[in-house]
Coordinates of C-alpha atoms and ligand atoms in Angstrom, one line a residue:
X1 CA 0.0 0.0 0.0
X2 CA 1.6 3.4 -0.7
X3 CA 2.8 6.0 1.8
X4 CA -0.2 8.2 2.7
X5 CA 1.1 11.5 3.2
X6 CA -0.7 14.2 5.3
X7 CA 0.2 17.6 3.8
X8 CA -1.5 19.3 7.1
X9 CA 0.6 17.4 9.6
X10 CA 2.8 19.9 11.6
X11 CA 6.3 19.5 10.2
X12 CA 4.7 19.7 6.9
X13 CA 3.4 23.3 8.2
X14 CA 6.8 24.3 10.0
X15 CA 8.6 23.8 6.4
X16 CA 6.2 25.9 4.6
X17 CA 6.6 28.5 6.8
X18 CA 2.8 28.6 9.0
X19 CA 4.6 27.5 12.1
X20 CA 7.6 29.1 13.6
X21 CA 10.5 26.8 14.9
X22 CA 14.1 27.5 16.4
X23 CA 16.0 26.2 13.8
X24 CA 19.8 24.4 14.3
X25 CA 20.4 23.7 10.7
X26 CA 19.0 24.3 7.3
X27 CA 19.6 22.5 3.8
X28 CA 18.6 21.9 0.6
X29 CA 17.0 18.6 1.6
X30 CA 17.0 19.2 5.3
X31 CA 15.5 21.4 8.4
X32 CA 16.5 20.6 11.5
X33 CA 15.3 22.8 14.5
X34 CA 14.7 22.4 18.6
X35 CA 11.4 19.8 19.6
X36 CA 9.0 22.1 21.5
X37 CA 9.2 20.0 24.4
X38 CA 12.8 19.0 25.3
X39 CA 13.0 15.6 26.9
X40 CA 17.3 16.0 27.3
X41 CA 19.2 19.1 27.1
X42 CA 19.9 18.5 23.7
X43 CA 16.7 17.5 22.0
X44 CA 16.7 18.3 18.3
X45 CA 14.7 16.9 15.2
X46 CA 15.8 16.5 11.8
X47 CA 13.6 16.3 9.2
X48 CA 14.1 15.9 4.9
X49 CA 11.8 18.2 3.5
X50 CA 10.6 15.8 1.4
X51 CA 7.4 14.2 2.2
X52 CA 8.0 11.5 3.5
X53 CA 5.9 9.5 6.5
X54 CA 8.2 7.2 8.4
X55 CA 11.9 6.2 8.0
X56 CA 11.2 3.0 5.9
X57 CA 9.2 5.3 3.5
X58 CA 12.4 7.8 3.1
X59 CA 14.8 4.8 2.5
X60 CA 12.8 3.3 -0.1
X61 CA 11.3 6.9 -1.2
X62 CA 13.9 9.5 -1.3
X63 CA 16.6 10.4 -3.8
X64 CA 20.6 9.7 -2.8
X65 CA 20.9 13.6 -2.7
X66 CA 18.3 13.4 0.5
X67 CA 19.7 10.6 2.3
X68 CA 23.1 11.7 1.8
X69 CA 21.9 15.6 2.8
X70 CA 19.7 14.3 5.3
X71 CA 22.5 11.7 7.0
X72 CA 25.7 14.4 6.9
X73 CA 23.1 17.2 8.5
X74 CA 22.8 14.9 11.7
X75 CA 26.1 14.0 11.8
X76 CA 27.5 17.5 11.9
X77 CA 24.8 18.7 14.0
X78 CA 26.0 15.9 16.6
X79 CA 29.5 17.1 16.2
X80 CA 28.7 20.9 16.5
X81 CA 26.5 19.8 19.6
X82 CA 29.8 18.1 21.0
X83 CA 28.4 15.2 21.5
X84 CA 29.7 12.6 19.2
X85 CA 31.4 10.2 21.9
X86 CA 34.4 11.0 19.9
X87 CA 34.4 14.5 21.6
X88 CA 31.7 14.1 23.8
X89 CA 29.7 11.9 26.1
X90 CA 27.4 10.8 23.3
X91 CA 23.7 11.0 22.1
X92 CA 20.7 8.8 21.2
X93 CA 18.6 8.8 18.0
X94 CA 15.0 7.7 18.0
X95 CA 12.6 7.3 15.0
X96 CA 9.1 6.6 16.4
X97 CA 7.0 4.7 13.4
X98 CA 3.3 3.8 13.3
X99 CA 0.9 3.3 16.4
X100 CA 3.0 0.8 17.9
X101 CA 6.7 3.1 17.5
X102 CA 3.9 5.7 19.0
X103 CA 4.9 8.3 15.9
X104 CA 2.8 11.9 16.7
X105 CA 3.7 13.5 13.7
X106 CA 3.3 11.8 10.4
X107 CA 6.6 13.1 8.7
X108 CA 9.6 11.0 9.3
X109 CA 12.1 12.7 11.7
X110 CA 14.9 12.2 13.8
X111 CA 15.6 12.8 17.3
X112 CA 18.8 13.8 19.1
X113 CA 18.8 13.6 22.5
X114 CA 21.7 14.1 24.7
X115 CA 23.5 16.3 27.6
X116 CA 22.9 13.9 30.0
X117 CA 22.7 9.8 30.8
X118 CA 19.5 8.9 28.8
X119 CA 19.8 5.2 30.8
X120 CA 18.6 1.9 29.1
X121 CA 16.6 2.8 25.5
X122 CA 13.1 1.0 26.7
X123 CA 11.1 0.8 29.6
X124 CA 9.6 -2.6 30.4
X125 CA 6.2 -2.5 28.7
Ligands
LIG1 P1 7.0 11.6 17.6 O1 6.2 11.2 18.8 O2 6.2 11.8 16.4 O3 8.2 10.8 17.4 O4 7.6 13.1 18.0 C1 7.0 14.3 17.6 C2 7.8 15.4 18.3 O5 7.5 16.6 17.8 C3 7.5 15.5 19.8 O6 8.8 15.3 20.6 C4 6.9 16.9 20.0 O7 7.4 17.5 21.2 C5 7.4 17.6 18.8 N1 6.6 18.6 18.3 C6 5.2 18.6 18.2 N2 4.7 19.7 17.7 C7 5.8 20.5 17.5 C8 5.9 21.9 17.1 O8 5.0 22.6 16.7 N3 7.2 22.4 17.1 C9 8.3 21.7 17.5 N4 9.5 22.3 17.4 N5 8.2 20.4 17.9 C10 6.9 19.9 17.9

């Protein structure tokens, strides 16, 4: 079945300009900007401006110039955060898909989270 896309979904409204955000990083293919409601001090989503719903969708979906745009803006958006373990104490990434991954927007993003011990990555159900 293909990708349903919801062109009123809020990330779709934030890149055409009806919402404001506090953008980190900007792109050709790319937005990335500060989630509304922090869960770590660093808590920032990256989206391809390309509509797609879910990560699967954008991997099967998008062009090589948006994965590659889309993969380079996180990383250097983990490095100027400073924290790539590299440099830093590291991060987490989460992709929440569908009614089980619990996904509230319908436009696949990323998020960062970091700036402090995020312990184990899922709490017993
Ligand atoms: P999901 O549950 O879909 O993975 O995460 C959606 C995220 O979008 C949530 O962390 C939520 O705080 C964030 N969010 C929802 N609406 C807005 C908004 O209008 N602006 C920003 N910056 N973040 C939002």
């Amino acid at each position: 079945m293909p990708y349903a896309y919801d062109d009123q979904n809020i990330f779709a409204r934030i890149l055409r300009g009806e919402i404001p955000n506090n953008t980190v990083k900007e792109t050709e293919h790319t937005l990335a900007f500060a989630d509304i409601q922090p869960q770590a001090p660093h808590h920032v989503l990256v989206i391809p401006k390309g509509r797609y719903v879910t990560a699967d969708h954008f991997a099967a979906e998008a062009s090589e110039a948006e994965i590659v745009d889309f993969w380079r803006t996180f990383g250097s958006i983990c490095a100027e955060l400073g924290v790539t373990p590299d440099a830093g104490d590291g991060y987490r990434i989460i992709s929440n898909a569908g009614e089980h991954g619990v996904q509230e927007v319908p436009h696949f993003h990323l998020h960062i989270l970091g700036g402090r011990g995020l312990g184990r990555m899922l709490q017993p159900a």
